[in-house]
XYZ file of C-alpha atoms in Angstrom:
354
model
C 0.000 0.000 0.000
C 1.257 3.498 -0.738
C -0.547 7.060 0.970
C 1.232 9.369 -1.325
C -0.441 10.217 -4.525
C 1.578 12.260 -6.846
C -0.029 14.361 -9.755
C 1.279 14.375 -13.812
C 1.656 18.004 -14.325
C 0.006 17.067 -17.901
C -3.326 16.090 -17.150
C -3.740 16.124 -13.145
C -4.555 12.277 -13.032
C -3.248 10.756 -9.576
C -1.690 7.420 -9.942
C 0.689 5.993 -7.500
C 4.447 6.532 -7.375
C 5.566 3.473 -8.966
C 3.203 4.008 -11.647
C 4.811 6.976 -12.709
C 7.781 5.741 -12.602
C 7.230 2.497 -14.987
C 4.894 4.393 -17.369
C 7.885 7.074 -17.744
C 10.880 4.335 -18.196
C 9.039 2.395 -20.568
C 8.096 5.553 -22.126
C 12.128 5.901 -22.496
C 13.245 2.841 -23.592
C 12.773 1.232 -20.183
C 16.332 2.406 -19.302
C 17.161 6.251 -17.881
C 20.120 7.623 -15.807
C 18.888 8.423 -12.384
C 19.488 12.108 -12.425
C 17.483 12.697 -15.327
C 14.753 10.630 -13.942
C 14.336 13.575 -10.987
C 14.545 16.376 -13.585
C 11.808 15.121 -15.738
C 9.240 14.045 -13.164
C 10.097 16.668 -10.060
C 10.912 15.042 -7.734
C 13.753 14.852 -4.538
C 16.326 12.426 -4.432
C 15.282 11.196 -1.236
C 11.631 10.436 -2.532
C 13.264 8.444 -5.427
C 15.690 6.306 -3.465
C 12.786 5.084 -1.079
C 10.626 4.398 -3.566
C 13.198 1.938 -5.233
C 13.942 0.532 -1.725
C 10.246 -0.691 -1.491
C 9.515 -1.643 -4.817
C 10.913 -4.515 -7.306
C 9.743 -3.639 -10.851
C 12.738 -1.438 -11.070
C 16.656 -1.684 -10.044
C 19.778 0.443 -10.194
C 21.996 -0.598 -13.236
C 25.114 -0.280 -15.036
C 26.379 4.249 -14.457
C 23.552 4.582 -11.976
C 20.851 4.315 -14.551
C 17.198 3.075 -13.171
C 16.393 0.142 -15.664
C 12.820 -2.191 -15.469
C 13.147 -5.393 -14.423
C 10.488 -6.419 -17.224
C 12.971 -5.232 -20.200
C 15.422 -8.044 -18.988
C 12.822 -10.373 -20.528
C 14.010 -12.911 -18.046
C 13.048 -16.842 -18.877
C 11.971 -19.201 -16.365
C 14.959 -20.998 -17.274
C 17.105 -18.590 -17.092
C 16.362 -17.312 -13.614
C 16.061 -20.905 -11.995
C 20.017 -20.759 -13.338
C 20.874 -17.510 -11.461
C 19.386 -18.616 -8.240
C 21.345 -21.821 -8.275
C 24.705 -19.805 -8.807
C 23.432 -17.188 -6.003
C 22.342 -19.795 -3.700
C 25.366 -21.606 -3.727
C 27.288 -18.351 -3.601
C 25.322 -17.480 -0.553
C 25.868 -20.550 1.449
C 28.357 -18.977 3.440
C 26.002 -15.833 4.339
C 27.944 -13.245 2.332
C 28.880 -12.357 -1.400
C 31.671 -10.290 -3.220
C 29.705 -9.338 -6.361
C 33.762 -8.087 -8.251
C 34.234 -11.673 -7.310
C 30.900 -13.318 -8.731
C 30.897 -10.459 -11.883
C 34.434 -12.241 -12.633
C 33.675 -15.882 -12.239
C 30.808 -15.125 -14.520
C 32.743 -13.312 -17.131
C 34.036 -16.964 -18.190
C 30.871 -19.179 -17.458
C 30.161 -20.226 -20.753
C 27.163 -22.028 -20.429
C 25.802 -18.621 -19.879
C 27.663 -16.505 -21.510
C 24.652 -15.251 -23.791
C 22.820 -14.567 -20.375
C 25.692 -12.953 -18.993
C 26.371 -10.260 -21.957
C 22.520 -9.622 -22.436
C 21.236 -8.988 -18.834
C 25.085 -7.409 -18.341
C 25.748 -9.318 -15.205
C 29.507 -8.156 -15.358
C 28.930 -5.073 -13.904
C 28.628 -5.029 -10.436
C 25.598 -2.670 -9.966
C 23.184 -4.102 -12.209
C 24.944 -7.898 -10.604
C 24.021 -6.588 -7.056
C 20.316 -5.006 -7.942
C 19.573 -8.624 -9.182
C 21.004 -10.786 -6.635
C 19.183 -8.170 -4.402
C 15.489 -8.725 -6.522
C 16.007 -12.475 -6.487
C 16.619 -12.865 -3.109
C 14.303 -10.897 -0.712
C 16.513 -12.234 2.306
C 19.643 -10.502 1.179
C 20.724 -6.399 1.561
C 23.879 -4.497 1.393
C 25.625 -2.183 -0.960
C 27.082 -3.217 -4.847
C 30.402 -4.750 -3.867
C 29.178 -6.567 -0.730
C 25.850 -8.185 0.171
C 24.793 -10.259 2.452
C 21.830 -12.645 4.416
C 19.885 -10.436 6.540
C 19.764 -12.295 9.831
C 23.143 -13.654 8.738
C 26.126 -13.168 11.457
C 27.961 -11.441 8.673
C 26.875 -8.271 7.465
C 29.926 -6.167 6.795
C 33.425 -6.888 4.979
C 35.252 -6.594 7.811
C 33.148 -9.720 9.482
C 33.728 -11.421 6.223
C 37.757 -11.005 6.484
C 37.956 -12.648 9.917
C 35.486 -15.497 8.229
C 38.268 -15.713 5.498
C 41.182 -15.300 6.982
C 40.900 -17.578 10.814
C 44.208 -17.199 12.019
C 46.377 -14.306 10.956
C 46.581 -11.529 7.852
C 49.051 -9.279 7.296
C 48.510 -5.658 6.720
C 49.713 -6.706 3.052
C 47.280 -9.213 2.580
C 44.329 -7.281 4.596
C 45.091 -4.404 1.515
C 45.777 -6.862 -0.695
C 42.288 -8.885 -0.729
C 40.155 -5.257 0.149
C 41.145 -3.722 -3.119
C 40.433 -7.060 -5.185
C 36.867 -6.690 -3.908
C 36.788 -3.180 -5.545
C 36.839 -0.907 -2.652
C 38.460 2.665 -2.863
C 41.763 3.326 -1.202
C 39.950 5.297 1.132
C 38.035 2.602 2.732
C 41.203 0.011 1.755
C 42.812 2.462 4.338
C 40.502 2.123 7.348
C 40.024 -1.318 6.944
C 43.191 -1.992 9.300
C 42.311 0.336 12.125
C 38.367 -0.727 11.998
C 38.970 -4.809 12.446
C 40.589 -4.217 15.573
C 38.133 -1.564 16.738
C 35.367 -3.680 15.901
C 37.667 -6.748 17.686
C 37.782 -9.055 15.106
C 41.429 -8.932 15.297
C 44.120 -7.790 17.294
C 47.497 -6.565 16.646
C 50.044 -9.565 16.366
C 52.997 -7.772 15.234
C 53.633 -4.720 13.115
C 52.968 -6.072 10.328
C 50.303 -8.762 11.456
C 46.651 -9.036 13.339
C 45.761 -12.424 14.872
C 41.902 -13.434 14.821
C 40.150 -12.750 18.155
C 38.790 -16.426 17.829
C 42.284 -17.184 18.448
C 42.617 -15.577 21.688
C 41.571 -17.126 25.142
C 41.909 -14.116 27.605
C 40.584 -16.319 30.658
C 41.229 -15.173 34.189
C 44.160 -17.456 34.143
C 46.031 -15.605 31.727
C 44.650 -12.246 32.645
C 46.140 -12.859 36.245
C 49.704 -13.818 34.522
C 49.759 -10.799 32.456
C 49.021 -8.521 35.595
C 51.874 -10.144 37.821
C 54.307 -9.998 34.390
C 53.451 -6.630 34.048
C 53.482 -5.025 37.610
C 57.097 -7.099 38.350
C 58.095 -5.254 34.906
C 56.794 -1.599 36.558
C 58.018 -2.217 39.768
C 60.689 1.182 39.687
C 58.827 3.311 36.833
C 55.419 4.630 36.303
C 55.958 4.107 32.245
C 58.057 1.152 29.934
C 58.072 0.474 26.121
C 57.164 -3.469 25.758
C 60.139 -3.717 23.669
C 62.343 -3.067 26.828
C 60.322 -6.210 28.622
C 62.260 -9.096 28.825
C 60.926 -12.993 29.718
C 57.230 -12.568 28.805
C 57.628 -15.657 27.003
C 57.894 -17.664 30.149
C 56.045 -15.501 32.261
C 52.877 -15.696 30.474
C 50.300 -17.809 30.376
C 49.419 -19.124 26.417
C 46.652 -16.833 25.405
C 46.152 -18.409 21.536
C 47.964 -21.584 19.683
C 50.502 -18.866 18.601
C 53.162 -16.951 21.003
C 52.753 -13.901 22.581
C 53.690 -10.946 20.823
C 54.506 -7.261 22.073
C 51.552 -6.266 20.704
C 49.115 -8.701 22.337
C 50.985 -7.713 25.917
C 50.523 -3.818 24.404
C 46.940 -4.388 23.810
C 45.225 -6.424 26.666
C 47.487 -4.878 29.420
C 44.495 -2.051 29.124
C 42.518 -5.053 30.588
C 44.503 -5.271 33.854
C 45.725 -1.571 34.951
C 47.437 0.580 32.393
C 47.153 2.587 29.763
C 48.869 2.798 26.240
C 50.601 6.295 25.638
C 48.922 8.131 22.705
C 50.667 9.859 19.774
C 49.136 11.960 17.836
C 51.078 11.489 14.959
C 51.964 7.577 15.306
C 52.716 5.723 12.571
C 52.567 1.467 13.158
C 56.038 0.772 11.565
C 57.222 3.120 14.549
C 55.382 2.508 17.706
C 57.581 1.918 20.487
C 54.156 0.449 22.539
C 54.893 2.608 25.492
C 52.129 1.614 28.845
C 51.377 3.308 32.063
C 50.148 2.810 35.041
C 46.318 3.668 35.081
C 47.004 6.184 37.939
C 50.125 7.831 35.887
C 48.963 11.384 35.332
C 50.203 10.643 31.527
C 48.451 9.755 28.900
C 50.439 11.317 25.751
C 54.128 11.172 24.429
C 54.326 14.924 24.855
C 53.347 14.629 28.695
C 55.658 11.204 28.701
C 58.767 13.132 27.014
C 58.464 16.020 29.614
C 58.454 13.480 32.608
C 61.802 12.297 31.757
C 63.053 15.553 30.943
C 62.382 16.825 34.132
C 63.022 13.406 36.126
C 65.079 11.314 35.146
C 67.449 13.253 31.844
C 70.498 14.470 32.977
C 72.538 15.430 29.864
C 72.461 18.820 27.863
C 69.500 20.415 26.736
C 69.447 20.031 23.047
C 66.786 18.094 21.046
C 69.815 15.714 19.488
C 71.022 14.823 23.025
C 67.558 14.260 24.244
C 66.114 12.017 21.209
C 69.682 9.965 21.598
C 68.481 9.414 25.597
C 64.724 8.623 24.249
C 65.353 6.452 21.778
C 67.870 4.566 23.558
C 65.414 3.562 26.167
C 62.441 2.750 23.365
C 60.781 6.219 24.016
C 60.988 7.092 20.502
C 62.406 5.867 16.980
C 64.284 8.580 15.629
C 67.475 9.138 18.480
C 68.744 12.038 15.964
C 65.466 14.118 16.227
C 61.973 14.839 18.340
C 58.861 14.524 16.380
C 56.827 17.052 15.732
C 54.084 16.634 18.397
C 57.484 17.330 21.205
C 58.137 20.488 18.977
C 54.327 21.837 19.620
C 54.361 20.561 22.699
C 52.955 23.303 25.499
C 55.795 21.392 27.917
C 58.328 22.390 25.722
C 59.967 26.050 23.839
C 62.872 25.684 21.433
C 65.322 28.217 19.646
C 66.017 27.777 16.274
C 69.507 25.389 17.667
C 67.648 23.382 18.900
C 67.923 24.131 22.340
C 64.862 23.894 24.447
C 63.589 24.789 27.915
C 60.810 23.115 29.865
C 57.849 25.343 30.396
C-alpha cells in the first residue's frame, strides 16, 4: 500500500508513485540515468531512493541508470540458473559481487545470459542478486543474508582469513573486492576496533577467535606486568624481557609485544597516545592507570624533568629517548614534542621546559 499520490503536471490524473515511474521508463526505452529521472518528473532524491527501496519492478543498473526489471525479458529458465549460482554463492552468508561479476565473465554455459542482462557489472549484478533474493541487503560490492552473522566486509575477512593476515594481505584482498583506497585504508584500524582482530605484530593481526583471555592468563599478564613496573610509572614493551615464560598461552601462537601492548588495558594501564603515530614506529609505550600521563608529549616532559640528565638540546635528548624505546628517531623529536605546550625551542635546537 502506498498514501502518497503524486499528480502528472500534464493532465492532473493521480496514480501511484511506482506508476509513474514504470509508465515514464518504458516511455524511455525502459532504461534512464537516475538524475534525469528527478529532472523530468520533479521530484527529490530522497523520494526516489525510497521508492526503489520498497519496490521490485525497477533496479539500479550499469552508471547509476534506473532500468525495469520487465525489459530483462528474463526466462523461467534462465532465472532458476541464477538462483542456483546465487544460492550456492550465498551458502556462506555473504557475497563479493567483483568476485561473482568475474567468475561469470568466463561461465560459458551462460555466456549469452551474462552479456545480455550485463551481469559483469557489479551494480546491475548486485540489484539482481538483491530482486532475487528478498533475504539478502547491502551495498554493490558486498551483500549479504539479513539475519546472517555477517553483514559487513570486515566480518567477512575474519570469516576468510581464521588465524592471521598481514597488513599486506588485509590491503591486498580489500582492493580485489573493488573498494576505494579510502576505505582500503581504514580497513586496518576498523577490524581491531570492531575486535575481530588484534594486533600480532607490526605487520600482522591475529583473529580474536584465536585468543583465550581467561582469568588465568589475565592474572599472569598482571603479575608480568606489575614485576616489569616495579621502579617506573611508564616502559616500552620492547624493553620487557621474559614474557615468554612468564605468560600464560593466550592463543595456539606466542605472545607478541603487541598482544601484551593491547590487553594490558585489561589489567591496569594505559597505552601512551601519539598523535602522529605511525605502526612501523610505535615503540608500545604503557602506564600505570594512575600515571597522570596519557600522551608522548606529557611522557617526554616526565623524563626531561626526572630522570634526563645530559644537555639540553633536542639531538642529546632524542639519543636518551630512543635509547630507552621512548621514541624511533634518536637524531630528532617529532613534531608533536616540537608543539608541545611542555616544551619552547630556539632555532639550535635548544629547548627549555615550560
Amino acid at each position: 500500500h502506498r498514501n502518497t499520490l503524486h499528480i502528472y503536471p500534464s493532465n492532473a490524473q493521480t496514480v501511484d508513485a511506482e506508476s509513474i515511474l514504470l509508465s515514464y521508463l518504458e516511455k524511455h526505452g525502459h532504461e534512464v540515468p537516475y538524475d534525469q529521472v528527478l529532472i523530468d518528473l520533479k521530484w527529490k532524491a530522497p523520494k526516489l531512493a525510497q521508492l526503489l527501496a520498497r519496490i521490485t519492478s525497477v533496479i539500479t543498473v550499469k552508471e547509476n541508470h534506473l532500468r525495469t526489471i520487465k525489459s530483462f525479458e528474463f526466462s523461467d529458465t534462465e532465472l532458476e540458473t541464477l538462483r542456483n549460482i546465487t544460492n550456492q554463492q550465498l551458502e556462506k552468508g555473504y557475497i563479493f559481487t567483483e568476485d561473482l561479476a568475474f567468475d561469470l565473465t568466463f561461465n560459458e554455459e551462460i555466456e549469452s545470459l551474462v552479456q545480455r542482462a550485463g551481469l559483469t557489472d557489479v551494480t546491475t549484478l548486485s540489484s539482481l542478486i538483491k530482486w532475487l533474493h528478498e533475504d539478502v541487503a547491502g551495498q554493490h560490492k558486498f551483500l549479504y543474508k539479513v539475519n546472517g552473522p555477517v553483514q559487513a566486509i570486515e566480518q567477512a575477512i575474519a570469516v576468510e582469513f581464521p588465524e592471521k593476515i598481514s597488513r599486506a594481505e588485509l590491503i591486498d584482498f580489500t582492493k580485489t573486492k573493488g573498494y576505494s583506497e579510502q576505505k582500503t585504508a581504514s580497513v586496518p584500524t576498523k577490524i581491531v576496533e570492531e575486535e575481530l582482530f588484534y594486533p600480532y605484530t607490526s605487520t600482522q593481526f591475529i583473529n580474536a577467535q584465536q585468543i583465550r583471555f581467561h582469568e588465568e592468563v589475565k592474572e599472569s599478564l598482571r603479575l608480568y606486568l606489575a614485576s616489569q613496573f616495579t621502579n617506573t610509572p611508564y616502559k616500552s614493551v620492547f624493553s620487557m624481557i621474559g614474557y615468554s615464560q612468564a605468560l600464560e598461552p593466550i592463543s595456539p601462537f606466542e605472545w607478541t609485544e603487541w598482544l601484551i601492548h593491547h590487553f594490558a588495558e585489561q589489567v591496569g594501564y594505559h597505552k601512551v597516545i601519539s598523535h602522529y603515530s605511525d605502526y612501523r614506529y610505535d615503540k608500545l609505550l604503557l602506564v600505570k592507570k594512575n600515571s597522570d600521563i596519557r600522551t608522548l608529549d606529557e611522557l617526554v616532559y616526565y623524563i626531561a624533568k626526572n630522570e634526563y640528565q645530559g644537555r639540553e638540546h633536542e639531538e642529546d635528548l632524542a639519543k636518551y629517548l630512543a635509547s630507552n624505546n621512548i621514541i624511533y628517531n634518536p637524531r630528532r623529536l617529532s613534531h608533536e614534542i616540537y608543539q608541545s605546550d611542555y616544551f619552547q625551542f630556539d632555532s639550535f635546537g635548544f629547548y627549555q621546559l615550560r
